[in-house]
């Protein structure tokens, strides 16, 4: 049966009171409901067009009439609902400014996203950006999800999402990080500085700093109060390039910054300028704490004099201000902290000039001294601050030897700090310094030091260093029952991202050449099985890096 034409159904869809009588009847039952009312009153009246139909049903069949009426009313109300309309239409995404990458690159990137290859994706994305291309639409969801879970990856993705990616991010609150647009690369430097994302602004400021340092400093000063502490710290480092006395007033202002890290970095930059009052006073205080006593028949002796303390601070308040330029030490501190703060900021070559000895003689004078470890660590930090390349090789020899001693003694308390300090020193070292260390270890057949060096060496290794490593890992496979199994195994995960691209073909070639040898070992020794499997997994990763180099 059809409902009467022209029935205004939409006017009743919100009147849920029409169901009250039906609900009451369903609860107490049709028999009791009819006993309480006359037959006419018991007739269910919904106030809709359904009543025209239900009145034609046999009143004697109460249950059947009730169920048909309830069902018809439910359908009537659903049919009468109007589709909701958006008050504002969805805006279309702007037209794209960059072309999408080709299908081959799309396939490779999809593979990297699905594998969560966060160690390879930054390189692939950087190469795609260099080609002035963007991600295709069918990768946007994967990219936005990956950038949400990995903030560093998200920063790399911003330039590659295209207009559609930024538009899509409006409709998912988890993707709000992608709402930030990169400024047009063809815009003026000042426009990019004002409107670009943070990485763009850093790049522009660094370029300006190289050519117009005063203008770069003026831009930085104008925007300083609007930047977050983490950003201020990164921006401050741009002054390191071309640092001069002209930067001193700005740096002195930042000694009162609300961020302790910014204050500390400002003080470090100040003392790298030997003409500043801060650097000269600090050097004077450091000279009071460190002296050298030469000996005729053997190496000299380093003499340490710690400051006199009173109530948790040095007794001389002016001395405190001269040493703790950034105000980083609190009211309760130890004399050793003040000693470390001063010595770690003095150029290492100052001690050579003052004591008329070279770095090797200074290190020899500390051998077995109670202050040996403390003082050499401070000199290492100072060598990094002042870029003292002449000290790199002697300091690295000492640190590598010290780490091996700590490993054997299982000195776990200091080990991680020492590892990090050695990594930083290796990261600043010249390639020739690294190659010299490798040559010395190979000559002595010191595999402990070789594996330790490869496990700590950061960044992309030089081709000569990569070649030494490749030779070593295949040489190891043929040396059964090698006691350095664990040490060599841990380097593979690090090496798969560190080997130089020029050596990709070499390691793949070596793998093919050793296929038969590997097959022989795979049935003999558990450790060799594990090593060969790990090495092959490393090479599989390198093949993926090779694809990135070739396809993007």
CSV table of C-alpha atoms in Angstrom, one decimal, residues 318-490:
chain,number,residue,atom,x,y,z
A,318,UNK,CA,84.0,38.1,41.3
A,319,UNK,CA,85.9,34.9,40.5
A,320,UNK,CA,82.5,33.2,40.1
A,321,UNK,CA,81.2,35.8,37.6
A,322,UNK,CA,84.4,35.5,35.6
A,323,UNK,CA,84.2,31.7,35.3
A,324,UNK,CA,80.4,31.1,35.2
A,325,UNK,CA,79.6,33.6,32.5
A,326,UNK,CA,76.2,32.0,31.7
A,327,UNK,CA,75.2,31.6,35.3
A,328,UNK,CA,74.7,27.8,34.8
A,329,UNK,CA,76.0,26.7,38.2
A,330,UNK,CA,73.6,27.1,41.1
A,331,UNK,CA,74.2,28.0,44.7
A,332,UNK,CA,75.2,24.5,45.7
A,333,UNK,CA,78.1,23.2,43.6
A,334,UNK,CA,81.5,21.5,43.9
A,335,UNK,CA,84.9,22.9,43.2
A,336,UNK,CA,85.4,20.3,40.4
A,337,UNK,CA,82.5,21.7,38.5
A,338,UNK,CA,84.0,25.2,38.5
A,339,UNK,CA,87.3,23.7,37.4
A,340,UNK,CA,85.6,21.8,34.5
A,341,UNK,CA,83.7,24.8,33.4
A,342,UNK,CA,86.8,26.9,33.1
A,343,UNK,CA,89.2,24.4,31.5
A,344,UNK,CA,86.7,23.1,28.9
A,345,UNK,CA,86.4,26.7,27.5
A,346,UNK,CA,90.1,27.5,27.1
A,347,UNK,CA,91.8,26.9,23.7
A,348,UNK,CA,94.0,23.8,24.1
A,349,UNK,CA,96.9,25.5,22.3
A,350,UNK,CA,97.0,28.0,25.1
A,351,UNK,CA,98.5,25.4,27.4
A,352,UNK,CA,101.2,24.5,24.8
A,353,UNK,CA,102.2,28.1,24.5
A,354,UNK,CA,102.1,28.8,28.3
A,355,UNK,CA,104.0,25.6,29.3
A,356,UNK,CA,106.3,25.4,26.2
A,357,UNK,CA,105.4,21.7,25.6
A,358,UNK,CA,103.4,20.0,22.9
A,359,UNK,CA,100.1,18.0,23.3
A,360,UNK,CA,101.9,14.6,23.5
A,361,UNK,CA,104.1,15.8,26.4
A,362,UNK,CA,101.0,17.2,28.2
A,363,UNK,CA,99.2,13.9,27.8
A,364,UNK,CA,102.3,12.0,29.0
A,365,UNK,CA,102.5,14.2,32.1
A,366,UNK,CA,99.0,13.2,33.1
A,367,UNK,CA,99.6,9.4,32.8
A,368,UNK,CA,98.5,7.9,36.1
A,369,UNK,CA,97.6,11.3,37.5
A,370,UNK,CA,94.3,11.5,39.6
A,371,UNK,CA,93.2,14.3,37.3
A,372,UNK,CA,94.1,12.5,34.0
A,373,UNK,CA,90.6,11.5,33.0
A,374,UNK,CA,88.9,14.7,34.1
A,375,UNK,CA,91.5,17.0,32.5
A,376,UNK,CA,91.7,15.2,29.1
A,377,UNK,CA,87.9,15.2,28.8
A,378,UNK,CA,87.9,18.9,29.4
A,379,UNK,CA,90.6,19.4,26.8
A,380,UNK,CA,88.6,17.3,24.4
A,381,UNK,CA,85.5,19.6,24.9
A,382,UNK,CA,87.7,22.6,24.5
A,383,UNK,CA,89.3,21.2,21.3
A,384,UNK,CA,85.8,20.9,19.8
A,385,UNK,CA,84.7,24.4,20.9
A,386,UNK,CA,87.8,26.0,19.4
A,387,UNK,CA,88.2,23.6,16.4
A,388,UNK,CA,91.8,22.6,17.5
A,389,UNK,CA,92.6,20.1,14.7
A,390,UNK,CA,96.2,19.5,15.9
A,391,UNK,CA,94.9,17.9,19.1
A,392,UNK,CA,92.5,15.5,17.3
A,393,UNK,CA,94.8,12.5,16.7
A,394,UNK,CA,96.5,12.4,20.2
A,395,UNK,CA,93.1,12.8,21.9
A,396,UNK,CA,91.5,10.1,19.8
A,397,UNK,CA,94.3,7.7,20.6
A,398,UNK,CA,93.8,8.3,24.3
A,399,UNK,CA,90.0,8.0,24.2
A,400,UNK,CA,89.9,4.8,22.2
A,401,UNK,CA,92.5,3.2,24.5
A,402,UNK,CA,90.4,4.4,27.5
A,403,UNK,CA,87.2,3.0,26.2
A,404,UNK,CA,88.8,-0.4,25.7
A,405,UNK,CA,90.1,-0.3,29.3
A,406,UNK,CA,86.5,0.5,30.5
A,407,UNK,CA,85.0,-2.3,28.4
A,408,UNK,CA,87.4,-4.8,30.0
A,409,UNK,CA,86.8,-3.5,33.5
A,410,UNK,CA,83.0,-3.2,32.8
A,411,UNK,CA,83.0,0.4,34.0
A,412,UNK,CA,79.4,1.0,32.9
A,413,UNK,CA,78.8,4.3,34.9
A,414,UNK,CA,81.1,6.4,32.7
A,415,UNK,CA,81.1,4.4,29.5
A,416,UNK,CA,78.2,6.0,27.7
A,417,UNK,CA,79.4,9.5,28.3
A,418,UNK,CA,82.8,8.6,27.1
A,419,UNK,CA,81.3,7.0,24.0
A,420,UNK,CA,79.4,10.1,23.1
A,421,UNK,CA,82.5,12.3,23.7
A,422,UNK,CA,84.5,10.1,21.4
A,423,UNK,CA,81.8,10.1,18.7
A,424,UNK,CA,81.8,13.9,18.8
A,425,UNK,CA,85.6,14.0,18.5
A,426,UNK,CA,85.5,11.5,15.5
A,427,UNK,CA,82.8,13.6,13.9
A,428,UNK,CA,85.0,16.6,13.9
A,429,UNK,CA,88.2,14.8,12.9
A,430,UNK,CA,89.8,15.2,9.5
A,431,UNK,CA,89.5,12.2,7.1
A,432,UNK,CA,93.3,11.8,7.2
A,433,UNK,CA,93.2,11.5,11.0
A,434,UNK,CA,90.6,8.7,10.8
A,435,UNK,CA,92.7,6.9,8.1
A,436,UNK,CA,95.8,7.3,10.3
A,437,UNK,CA,94.0,5.6,13.2
A,438,UNK,CA,92.9,2.7,11.0
A,439,UNK,CA,96.4,2.2,9.6
A,440,UNK,CA,97.9,2.1,13.2
A,441,UNK,CA,95.3,-0.4,14.4
A,442,UNK,CA,95.8,-2.6,11.3
A,443,UNK,CA,99.6,-2.5,11.6
A,444,UNK,CA,99.3,-3.7,15.3
A,445,UNK,CA,96.5,-6.2,14.3
A,446,UNK,CA,94.5,-4.5,17.0
A,447,UNK,CA,91.0,-5.8,16.1
A,448,UNK,CA,89.5,-4.5,19.3
A,449,UNK,CA,90.3,-1.0,18.3
A,450,UNK,CA,89.3,-1.5,14.7
A,451,UNK,CA,85.8,-2.7,15.5
A,452,UNK,CA,85.4,0.0,18.2
A,453,UNK,CA,86.5,2.7,15.8
A,454,UNK,CA,84.0,1.5,13.1
A,455,UNK,CA,81.2,1.3,15.7
A,456,UNK,CA,81.7,4.9,16.7
A,457,UNK,CA,82.6,6.6,13.5
A,458,UNK,CA,79.6,8.9,12.6
A,459,UNK,CA,78.3,10.2,9.3
A,460,UNK,CA,79.2,8.8,5.8
A,461,UNK,CA,82.6,7.3,5.8
A,462,UNK,CA,85.2,8.3,3.2
A,463,UNK,CA,85.9,5.8,0.4
A,464,UNK,CA,89.3,4.7,1.9
A,465,UNK,CA,87.7,4.0,5.2
A,466,UNK,CA,84.8,2.2,3.6
A,467,UNK,CA,87.2,0.0,1.6
A,468,UNK,CA,89.1,-1.0,4.8
A,469,UNK,CA,85.8,-2.0,6.4
A,470,UNK,CA,84.7,-4.1,3.4
A,471,UNK,CA,88.0,-5.9,3.4
A,472,UNK,CA,87.8,-6.5,7.1
A,473,UNK,CA,84.2,-8.0,7.2
A,474,UNK,CA,85.0,-10.5,4.4
A,475,UNK,CA,88.3,-11.3,6.0
A,476,UNK,CA,86.6,-12.0,9.2
A,477,UNK,CA,84.3,-14.6,7.6
A,478,UNK,CA,87.2,-16.8,6.7
A,479,UNK,CA,88.7,-16.6,10.2
A,480,UNK,CA,86.8,-19.3,12.2
A,481,UNK,CA,86.3,-19.0,15.9
A,482,UNK,CA,87.3,-15.3,15.9
A,483,UNK,CA,87.1,-13.9,19.5
A,484,UNK,CA,85.8,-10.5,18.1
A,485,UNK,CA,82.6,-12.0,16.9
A,486,UNK,CA,80.3,-9.8,19.0
A,487,UNK,CA,82.2,-6.6,18.3
A,488,UNK,CA,82.2,-7.1,14.5
A,489,UNK,CA,78.6,-8.1,14.5
A,490,UNK,CA,77.5,-4.8,16.1
